[in-house]
mmCIF file of C-alpha atoms in Angstrom:
data_model
loop_
_atom_site.group_PDB
_atom_site.id
_atom_site.type_symbol
_atom_site.label_atom_id
_atom_site.label_comp_id
_atom_site.label_asym_id
_atom_site.label_seq_id
_atom_site.Cartn_x
_atom_site.Cartn_y
_atom_site.Cartn_z
ATOM 1 C CA MET R 133 210.744 109.303 -76.608
ATOM 2 C CA GLN R 134 207.704 108.824 -74.377
ATOM 3 C CA ALA R 135 207.135 111.171 -71.478
ATOM 4 C CA VAL R 136 204.424 112.438 -69.162
ATOM 5 C CA ILE R 137 203.881 116.183 -69.402
ATOM 6 C CA ILE R 138 201.515 118.841 -68.138
ATOM 7 C CA ASN R 139 200.314 121.833 -70.157
ATOM 8 C CA GLU R 140 198.448 123.399 -67.242
ATOM 9 C CA PHE R 141 198.240 123.129 -63.474
ATOM 10 C CA GLY R 142 195.485 121.055 -61.933
ATOM 11 C CA THR R 143 194.348 117.605 -60.836
ATOM 12 C CA SER R 144 195.983 114.369 -61.973
ATOM 13 C CA ASP R 145 193.948 114.638 -65.190
ATOM 14 C CA VAL R 146 196.461 117.196 -66.508
ATOM 15 C CA LEU R 147 199.153 114.493 -66.681
ATOM 16 C CA LYS R 148 199.438 113.445 -70.338
ATOM 17 C CA TYR R 149 201.409 110.508 -71.764
ATOM 18 C CA VAL R 150 202.883 111.801 -75.024
ATOM 19 C CA GLU R 151 205.781 111.529 -77.445
ATOM 20 C CA CYS R 152 208.482 114.191 -77.029
ATOM 21 C CA PRO R 153 211.837 114.947 -78.664
ATOM 22 C CA LYS R 154 214.776 113.135 -77.100
ATOM 23 C CA PRO R 155 216.837 115.703 -75.156
ATOM 24 C CA THR R 156 220.399 116.663 -76.049
ATOM 25 C CA ILE R 157 223.321 117.367 -73.742
ATOM 26 C CA SER R 158 225.938 120.087 -73.424
ATOM 27 C CA ALA R 159 229.108 120.604 -71.378
ATOM 28 C CA GLY R 160 229.026 118.973 -67.954
ATOM 29 C CA GLU R 161 225.894 116.968 -68.697
ATOM 30 C CA ILE R 162 224.949 113.312 -69.106
ATOM 31 C CA LEU R 163 222.078 111.689 -71.008
ATOM 32 C CA ILE R 164 220.428 108.882 -69.068
ATOM 33 C CA ARG R 165 218.014 106.210 -70.261
ATOM 34 C CA THR R 166 215.507 105.978 -67.438
ATOM 35 C CA THR R 167 214.707 102.617 -65.860
ATOM 36 C CA TYR R 168 212.754 103.912 -62.856
ATOM 37 C CA THR R 169 211.537 107.194 -61.503
ATOM 38 C CA SER R 170 209.589 107.822 -58.306
ATOM 39 C CA VAL R 171 206.724 110.020 -57.188
ATOM 40 C CA ASN R 172 207.447 112.531 -54.439
ATOM 41 C CA PHE R 173 205.021 114.873 -52.724
ATOM 42 C CA ALA R 174 206.809 117.801 -54.343
ATOM 43 C CA ASP R 175 205.523 116.456 -57.681
ATOM 44 C CA ILE R 176 201.957 116.903 -56.461
ATOM 45 C CA LYS R 177 202.643 120.476 -55.390
ATOM 46 C CA ASN R 178 204.344 121.236 -58.703
ATOM 47 C CA ARG R 179 201.442 119.747 -60.664
ATOM 48 C CA LYS R 180 199.003 121.950 -58.787
ATOM 49 C CA GLY R 181 201.135 125.043 -59.314
ATOM 50 C CA ASN R 182 202.004 125.476 -55.651
ATOM 51 C CA LYS R 183 205.739 125.468 -56.361
ATOM 52 C CA ALA R 184 206.503 125.310 -60.083
ATOM 53 C CA LYS R 185 206.540 128.236 -62.486
ATOM 54 C CA ALA R 186 204.180 128.003 -65.467
ATOM 55 C CA ASN R 187 206.771 126.945 -68.042
ATOM 56 C CA PHE R 188 204.709 124.598 -70.222
ATOM 57 C CA PRO R 189 204.913 121.929 -71.464
ATOM 58 C CA MET R 190 206.461 120.711 -68.237
ATOM 59 C CA ILE R 191 207.843 117.326 -67.212
ATOM 60 C CA LEU R 192 207.558 116.677 -63.480
ATOM 61 C CA GLY R 193 209.642 114.407 -61.271
ATOM 62 C CA LEU R 194 212.766 114.784 -59.159
ATOM 63 C CA ASP R 195 214.861 111.645 -59.521
ATOM 64 C CA VAL R 196 215.672 108.700 -61.775
ATOM 65 C CA ALA R 197 217.554 105.435 -61.798
ATOM 66 C CA GLY R 198 218.862 104.349 -65.154
ATOM 67 C CA VAL R 199 221.766 103.771 -67.522
ATOM 68 C CA VAL R 200 224.153 106.324 -69.001
ATOM 69 C CA GLU R 201 223.325 106.711 -72.690
ATOM 70 C CA GLU R 202 225.741 109.500 -73.616
ATOM 71 C CA VAL R 203 228.421 111.663 -71.991
ATOM 72 C CA PHE R 204 229.518 115.042 -73.308
ATOM 73 C CA ALA R 205 233.142 115.177 -72.145
ATOM 74 C CA LYS R 206 235.792 112.516 -72.723
ATOM 75 C CA SER R 207 237.144 113.366 -69.283
ATOM 76 C CA SER R 208 233.816 112.514 -67.641
ATOM 77 C CA ALA R 209 233.823 110.326 -64.551
ATOM 78 C CA PHE R 210 230.998 108.384 -66.225
ATOM 79 C CA LYS R 211 230.865 106.161 -69.277
ATOM 80 C CA VAL R 212 228.124 104.754 -71.467
ATOM 81 C CA GLY R 213 226.499 101.803 -69.723
ATOM 82 C CA ASP R 214 227.072 102.966 -66.150
ATOM 83 C CA VAL R 215 224.103 102.338 -63.865
ATOM 84 C CA VAL R 216 223.300 105.538 -62.014
ATOM 85 C CA LEU R 217 220.946 107.524 -59.843
ATOM 86 C CA ALA R 218 220.415 111.133 -60.840
ATOM 87 C CA PHE R 219 218.495 114.319 -60.213
ATOM 88 C CA PRO R 220 217.641 115.492 -63.764
ATOM 89 C CA LYS R 221 217.562 119.094 -64.974
ATOM 90 C CA ASN R 222 214.095 119.232 -66.470
ATOM 91 C CA GLY R 223 211.947 116.548 -64.892
ATOM 92 C CA ALA R 224 212.088 112.785 -64.543
ATOM 93 C CA TYR R 225 208.869 111.401 -66.054
ATOM 94 C CA ALA R 226 210.501 110.465 -69.359
ATOM 95 C CA GLU R 227 212.361 107.690 -71.146
ATOM 96 C CA TYR R 228 215.467 109.894 -71.412
ATOM 97 C CA VAL R 229 216.644 112.664 -69.095
ATOM 98 C CA VAL R 230 219.592 115.044 -68.859
ATOM 99 C CA ALA R 231 221.466 115.619 -65.604
ATOM 100 C CA ASN R 232 224.442 117.668 -64.500
ATOM 101 C CA GLU R 233 227.365 115.365 -63.650
ATOM 102 C CA GLN R 234 227.458 116.763 -60.116
ATOM 103 C CA LEU R 235 224.002 115.292 -59.542
ATOM 104 C CA VAL R 236 224.708 111.824 -60.951
ATOM 105 C CA PHE R 237 225.815 108.914 -58.738
ATOM 106 C CA LYS R 238 227.112 105.486 -59.787
ATOM 107 C CA VAL R 239 225.139 102.612 -58.299
ATOM 108 C CA PRO R 240 227.415 99.852 -56.942
ATOM 109 C CA ASN R 241 226.962 96.427 -58.529
ATOM 110 C CA ASP R 242 225.808 94.910 -55.243
ATOM 111 C CA VAL R 243 222.934 97.372 -54.735
ATOM 112 C CA SER R 244 219.480 96.500 -56.073
ATOM 113 C CA LEU R 245 218.465 99.075 -58.675
ATOM 114 C CA GLU R 246 214.816 98.861 -57.654
ATOM 115 C CA LYS R 247 215.739 99.480 -54.031
ATOM 116 C CA ALA R 248 217.999 102.386 -54.980
ATOM 117 C CA ALA R 249 215.438 103.833 -57.383
ATOM 118 C CA ALA R 250 212.877 104.191 -54.616
ATOM 119 C CA VAL R 251 214.979 106.463 -52.456
ATOM 120 C CA PRO R 252 217.212 109.066 -54.173
ATOM 121 C CA THR R 253 215.243 112.018 -52.847
ATOM 122 C CA VAL R 254 214.085 110.627 -49.505
ATOM 123 C CA LEU R 255 217.329 108.866 -48.556
ATOM 124 C CA PHE R 256 219.638 111.777 -49.347
ATOM 125 C CA LEU R 257 217.186 114.003 -47.485
ATOM 126 C CA SER R 258 216.875 111.733 -44.457
ATOM 127 C CA TYR R 259 220.599 111.055 -44.228
ATOM 128 C CA LEU R 260 221.401 114.762 -44.185
ATOM 129 C CA LEU R 261 218.643 115.480 -41.661
ATOM 130 C CA ALA R 262 219.710 112.763 -39.225
ATOM 131 C CA HIS R 263 223.485 113.197 -39.541
ATOM 132 C CA GLN R 264 224.083 116.890 -40.242
ATOM 133 C CA ILE R 265 221.033 119.094 -39.712
ATOM 134 C CA ALA R 266 219.932 117.578 -36.382
ATOM 135 C CA PRO R 267 222.431 114.803 -35.598
ATOM 136 C CA ILE R 268 220.809 112.003 -33.625
ATOM 137 C CA SER R 269 222.634 110.477 -30.650
ATOM 138 C CA SER R 270 221.893 107.743 -28.132
ATOM 139 C CA ASP R 271 220.639 110.349 -25.649
ATOM 140 C CA ASP R 272 217.894 111.564 -27.959
ATOM 141 C CA SER R 273 214.176 110.984 -28.086
ATOM 142 C CA VAL R 274 212.930 111.662 -31.610
ATOM 143 C CA LEU R 275 209.506 112.502 -33.040
ATOM 144 C CA ILE R 276 209.011 111.840 -36.755
ATOM 145 C CA HIS R 277 205.893 113.224 -38.403
ATOM 146 C CA ALA R 278 204.466 111.394 -41.453
ATOM 147 C CA ALA R 279 206.244 108.294 -40.222
ATOM 148 C CA SER R 280 204.833 105.893 -42.825
ATOM 149 C CA GLY R 281 205.891 107.971 -45.835
ATOM 150 C CA GLY R 282 209.097 107.864 -47.844
ATOM 151 C CA ALA R 283 211.202 110.190 -45.681
ATOM 152 C CA GLY R 284 209.534 108.986 -42.494
ATOM 153 C CA THR R 285 210.406 105.333 -43.047
ATOM 154 C CA MET R 286 214.023 106.301 -43.769
ATOM 155 C CA LEU R 287 214.262 108.544 -40.694
ATOM 156 C CA ILE R 288 212.916 105.844 -38.381
ATOM 157 C CA GLN R 289 215.607 103.426 -39.507
ATOM 158 C CA MET R 290 218.349 106.044 -39.231
ATOM 159 C CA ALA R 291 217.232 106.994 -35.738
ATOM 160 C CA LYS R 292 217.354 103.315 -34.808
ATOM 161 C CA LYS R 293 220.837 102.841 -36.306
ATOM 162 C CA LEU R 294 222.086 105.949 -34.512
ATOM 163 C CA GLY R 295 220.823 104.564 -31.217
ATOM 164 C CA ALA R 296 218.000 106.975 -30.364
ATOM 165 C CA LYS R 297 216.584 105.959 -26.999
ATOM 166 C CA LYS R 298 212.992 106.612 -28.067
ATOM 167 C CA ILE R 299 211.482 106.885 -31.551
ATOM 168 C CA ILE R 300 207.916 108.157 -31.884
ATOM 169 C CA GLY R 301 206.065 108.459 -35.168
ATOM 170 C CA THR R 302 202.838 110.155 -36.203
ATOM 171 C CA VAL R 303 200.521 108.982 -38.975
ATOM 172 C CA GLY R 304 197.209 110.126 -40.378
ATOM 173 C CA ASP R 305 195.572 106.741 -39.879
ATOM 174 C CA MET R 306 196.509 103.972 -37.447
ATOM 175 C CA ARG R 307 196.284 101.492 -40.309
ATOM 176 C CA LYS R 308 199.654 102.955 -41.320
ATOM 177 C CA ALA R 309 201.218 102.313 -37.920
ATOM 178 C CA THR R 310 202.374 98.768 -38.646
ATOM 179 C CA ILE R 311 205.123 99.715 -41.079
ATOM 180 C CA ALA R 312 206.556 102.348 -38.726
ATOM 181 C CA LEU R 313 206.574 99.919 -35.809
ATOM 182 C CA GLU R 314 208.185 97.192 -37.894
ATOM 183 C CA LEU R 315 210.969 99.559 -38.934
ATOM 184 C CA GLY R 316 211.836 100.515 -35.378
ATOM 185 C CA ALA R 317 209.430 103.086 -33.945
ATOM 186 C CA HIS R 318 208.643 102.481 -30.284
ATOM 187 C CA HIS R 319 205.311 104.300 -30.427
ATOM 188 C CA VAL R 320 203.050 105.422 -33.283
ATOM 189 C CA LEU R 321 200.053 107.708 -32.885
ATOM 190 C CA THR R 322 197.717 109.863 -34.932
ATOM 191 C CA TYR R 323 197.877 113.648 -35.068
ATOM 192 C CA ASP R 324 194.931 114.071 -32.691
ATOM 193 C CA ASN R 325 196.372 115.695 -29.558
ATOM 194 C CA PHE R 326 199.711 114.055 -30.359
ATOM 195 C CA SER R 327 201.780 116.358 -28.136
ATOM 196 C CA ALA R 328 200.073 115.154 -24.954
ATOM 197 C CA LYS R 329 200.759 111.535 -25.875
ATOM 198 C CA VAL R 330 204.386 112.302 -26.751
ATOM 199 C CA ASN R 331 204.854 113.916 -23.345
ATOM 200 C CA GLU R 332 203.283 110.873 -21.732
ATOM 201 C CA TYR R 333 205.664 108.540 -23.595
ATOM 202 C CA THR R 334 208.655 110.644 -22.494
ATOM 203 C CA ASP R 335 207.637 110.992 -18.828
ATOM 204 C CA GLY R 336 206.819 114.649 -19.335
ATOM 205 C CA HIS R 337 210.223 115.590 -20.729
ATOM 206 C CA GLY R 338 209.278 115.878 -24.403
ATOM 207 C CA VAL R 339 211.496 114.908 -27.317
ATOM 208 C CA ASN R 340 214.891 116.374 -28.205
ATOM 209 C CA ILE R 341 214.418 116.307 -31.983
ATOM 210 C CA ILE R 342 211.316 116.696 -34.150
ATOM 211 C CA PHE R 343 211.379 116.100 -37.904
ATOM 212 C CA ASP R 344 208.422 117.934 -39.433
ATOM 213 C CA SER R 345 207.478 117.746 -43.112
ATOM 214 C CA ILE R 346 203.852 118.811 -42.626
ATOM 215 C CA ALA R 347 203.900 122.403 -41.261
ATOM 216 C CA GLY R 348 200.705 124.264 -40.298
ATOM 217 C CA ASN R 349 199.136 123.406 -36.964
ATOM 218 C CA ILE R 350 201.329 120.287 -36.690
ATOM 219 C CA THR R 351 204.390 122.530 -36.409
ATOM 220 C CA GLU R 352 202.630 124.723 -33.872
ATOM 221 C CA GLU R 353 201.538 121.827 -31.662
ATOM 222 C CA SER R 354 204.997 120.273 -31.882
ATOM 223 C CA PHE R 355 206.332 122.966 -29.554
ATOM 224 C CA ASN R 356 204.104 121.533 -26.820
ATOM 225 C CA CYS R 357 206.278 118.400 -26.763
ATOM 226 C CA LEU R 358 209.734 119.734 -27.718
ATOM 227 C CA ALA R 359 212.121 119.531 -24.770
ATOM 228 C CA PRO R 360 214.291 122.431 -23.576
ATOM 229 C CA TYR R 361 217.371 122.758 -25.804
ATOM 230 C CA GLY R 362 215.541 120.641 -28.382
ATOM 231 C CA THR R 363 215.528 121.125 -32.143
ATOM 232 C CA LEU R 364 212.595 121.170 -34.553
ATOM 233 C CA VAL R 365 213.590 120.633 -38.182
ATOM 234 C CA GLN R 366 211.043 121.927 -40.685
ATOM 235 C CA PHE R 367 211.651 120.356 -44.099
ATOM 236 C CA GLY R 368 208.325 120.403 -45.915
ATOM 237 C CA ASN R 369 204.745 121.638 -45.946
ATOM 238 C CA SER R 370 202.677 118.716 -47.168
ATOM 239 C CA GLY R 371 199.792 120.062 -45.106
ATOM 240 C CA GLY R 372 199.672 123.048 -47.432
ATOM 241 C CA LYS R 373 199.664 125.738 -44.742
ATOM 242 C CA ALA R 374 202.442 127.608 -42.989
ATOM 243 C CA GLY R 375 202.882 127.209 -39.255
ATOM 244 C CA ASN R 376 203.392 130.153 -36.914
ATOM 245 C CA ILE R 377 206.443 130.158 -34.669
ATOM 246 C CA LYS R 378 206.547 132.555 -31.698
ATOM 247 C CA THR R 379 209.802 133.886 -30.261
ATOM 248 C CA SER R 380 208.449 132.934 -26.849
ATOM 249 C CA ASP R 381 208.598 129.302 -28.006
ATOM 250 C CA LEU R 382 212.377 129.580 -28.267
ATOM 251 C CA HIS R 383 213.995 132.116 -25.959
ATOM 252 C CA SER R 384 213.752 130.933 -22.362
ATOM 253 C CA SER R 385 213.477 127.255 -23.335
ATOM 254 C CA CYS R 386 216.700 127.453 -25.398
ATOM 255 C CA ARG R 387 214.982 125.563 -28.199
ATOM 256 C CA ASN R 388 215.754 126.103 -31.851
ATOM 257 C CA VAL R 389 214.205 125.653 -35.269
ATOM 258 C CA LYS R 390 216.081 124.704 -38.419
ATOM 259 C CA GLY R 391 214.824 124.703 -41.969
ATOM 260 C CA PHE R 392 216.145 122.406 -44.682
ATOM 261 C CA SER R 393 215.394 121.857 -48.361
ATOM 262 C CA LEU R 394 217.020 119.142 -50.443
ATOM 263 C CA GLY R 395 215.954 121.044 -53.562
ATOM 264 C CA THR R 396 217.836 124.152 -52.486
ATOM 265 C CA THR R 397 220.854 122.058 -51.538
ATOM 266 C CA ARG R 398 220.852 120.266 -54.899
ATOM 267 C CA ALA R 399 220.819 123.590 -56.713
ATOM 268 C CA SER R 400 223.221 125.541 -54.513
ATOM 269 C CA LYS R 401 225.520 122.957 -52.943
ATOM 270 C CA PRO R 402 225.481 119.749 -55.026
ATOM 271 C CA GLU R 403 228.833 118.778 -53.529
ATOM 272 C CA VAL R 404 227.024 118.074 -50.252
ATOM 273 C CA LEU R 405 225.191 115.185 -51.927
ATOM 274 C CA GLN R 406 228.402 113.818 -53.438
ATOM 275 C CA GLN R 407 229.987 113.818 -49.983
ATOM 276 C CA VAL R 408 227.330 111.515 -48.505
ATOM 277 C CA ALA R 409 226.554 109.315 -51.534
ATOM 278 C CA GLN R 410 228.809 106.451 -50.477
ATOM 279 C CA GLU R 411 227.295 106.364 -46.991
ATOM 280 C CA MET R 412 223.881 106.227 -48.625
ATOM 281 C CA PHE R 413 224.857 103.276 -50.816
ATOM 282 C CA ALA R 414 226.352 101.515 -47.788
ATOM 283 C CA LEU R 415 222.930 101.685 -46.153
ATOM 284 C CA LEU R 416 221.295 100.226 -49.265
ATOM 285 C CA LYS R 417 223.748 97.299 -49.211
ATOM 286 C CA ASP R 418 222.655 96.481 -45.674
ATOM 287 C CA GLU R 419 219.919 93.853 -45.960
ATOM 288 C CA SER R 420 218.425 94.994 -42.668
ATOM 289 C CA PHE R 421 217.819 98.473 -44.092
ATOM 290 C CA GLN R 422 214.378 98.272 -45.639
ATOM 291 C CA VAL R 423 212.992 100.327 -48.504
ATOM 292 C CA PRO R 424 209.206 99.899 -48.393
ATOM 293 C CA ILE R 425 207.655 100.161 -51.853
ATOM 294 C CA ALA R 426 203.932 100.869 -51.906
ATOM 295 C CA ASN R 427 203.343 100.222 -55.611
ATOM 296 C CA ILE R 428 205.050 100.191 -59.000
ATOM 297 C CA PHE R 429 203.247 101.777 -61.956
ATOM 298 C CA ALA R 430 203.989 102.033 -65.665
ATOM 299 C CA LEU R 431 204.795 105.489 -67.043
ATOM 300 C CA GLU R 432 201.463 105.652 -68.858
ATOM 301 C CA ASP R 433 199.689 105.109 -65.516
ATOM 302 C CA MET R 434 201.127 108.234 -63.912
ATOM 303 C CA GLN R 435 197.657 109.576 -63.120
ATOM 304 C CA LYS R 436 196.997 106.518 -60.947
ATOM 305 C CA ALA R 437 200.341 106.998 -59.208
ATOM 306 C CA HIS R 438 199.516 110.623 -58.380
ATOM 307 C CA ASP R 439 196.042 109.649 -57.190
ATOM 308 C CA LEU R 440 197.569 107.109 -54.808
ATOM 309 C CA MET R 441 200.051 109.672 -53.487
ATOM 310 C CA GLU R 442 197.284 112.205 -52.878
ATOM 311 C CA SER R 443 195.028 109.639 -51.207
ATOM 312 C CA ARG R 444 197.616 109.297 -48.426
ATOM 313 C CA GLN R 445 196.641 105.641 -48.231
ATOM 314 C CA HIS R 446 200.047 104.334 -49.297
ATOM 315 C CA GLN R 447 202.894 103.164 -47.087
ATOM 316 C CA GLY R 448 206.372 103.608 -48.522
ATOM 317 C CA LYS R 449 207.495 104.829 -51.933
ATOM 318 C CA ILE R 450 205.633 104.910 -55.241
ATOM 319 C CA LEU R 451 207.814 103.805 -58.157
ATOM 320 C CA ILE R 452 207.399 104.209 -61.909
ATOM 321 C CA LYS R 453 209.017 101.557 -64.127
ATOM 322 C CA ILE R 454 209.863 102.696 -67.648
#
């Protein structure tokens, strides 16, 4: 089969399009013929060695959409030919992947595969953030950092569906503001002194919920616009630096900070994803729920896909068609 591998950490140049042995399955596993995979920011960090262990050759990628090629057990809930989304065991940038059955999800016939393929990671993540980790209600004002990205565009729409009274997004460049506004954000601003503007938009009260995937000084400044009893959810560090949180930011103001990782949840509590899968597919059936796709690349053009992701000039998801 064809796959994209890395034999060392580094720039996008380390991504190599090669022929590899087709994987085999064992108990509890399914072989999937990949139709689409997507590029997530975690792939960039893994390629650079910021997260992944040096187990080369390595196939990157978190999620796939495709067709079941083989099942191990006759009692499997899946059969050959089923159209599925999955989180594979050993990377997704390949024509065939292996996934544990607990991390495979049947795609309903009335859901576009391209639409579904763009969102396995970001939609599961966003759904859990908005419904379980920091449930959004009609009384809430919400700040979403990286609002034009994959998770950001999902969170805006979920906040809108859940009736948030004010949705504010941040972006690195105001040229990215249009997509966030179209999806339901009331205000979009850059990171420059964003907390002062958020306080202005909320009449000095601040926001009740902040979704932060950037970390670093963005996390630190976020406390300047988080309301008393508010919640900051830290679910990524795309900025590459840790943010410092002081106990004085929390105690008297009754504010709290929650951390969340979809990767940890996939590994430790896969049943959580199964519990919300049908709600996720219901969203994808809704024509008003948009899945912005920035670009679709061929597998052999993975370097270009990574370059686009790192440029931060895209709006929406980057797909790979295989």
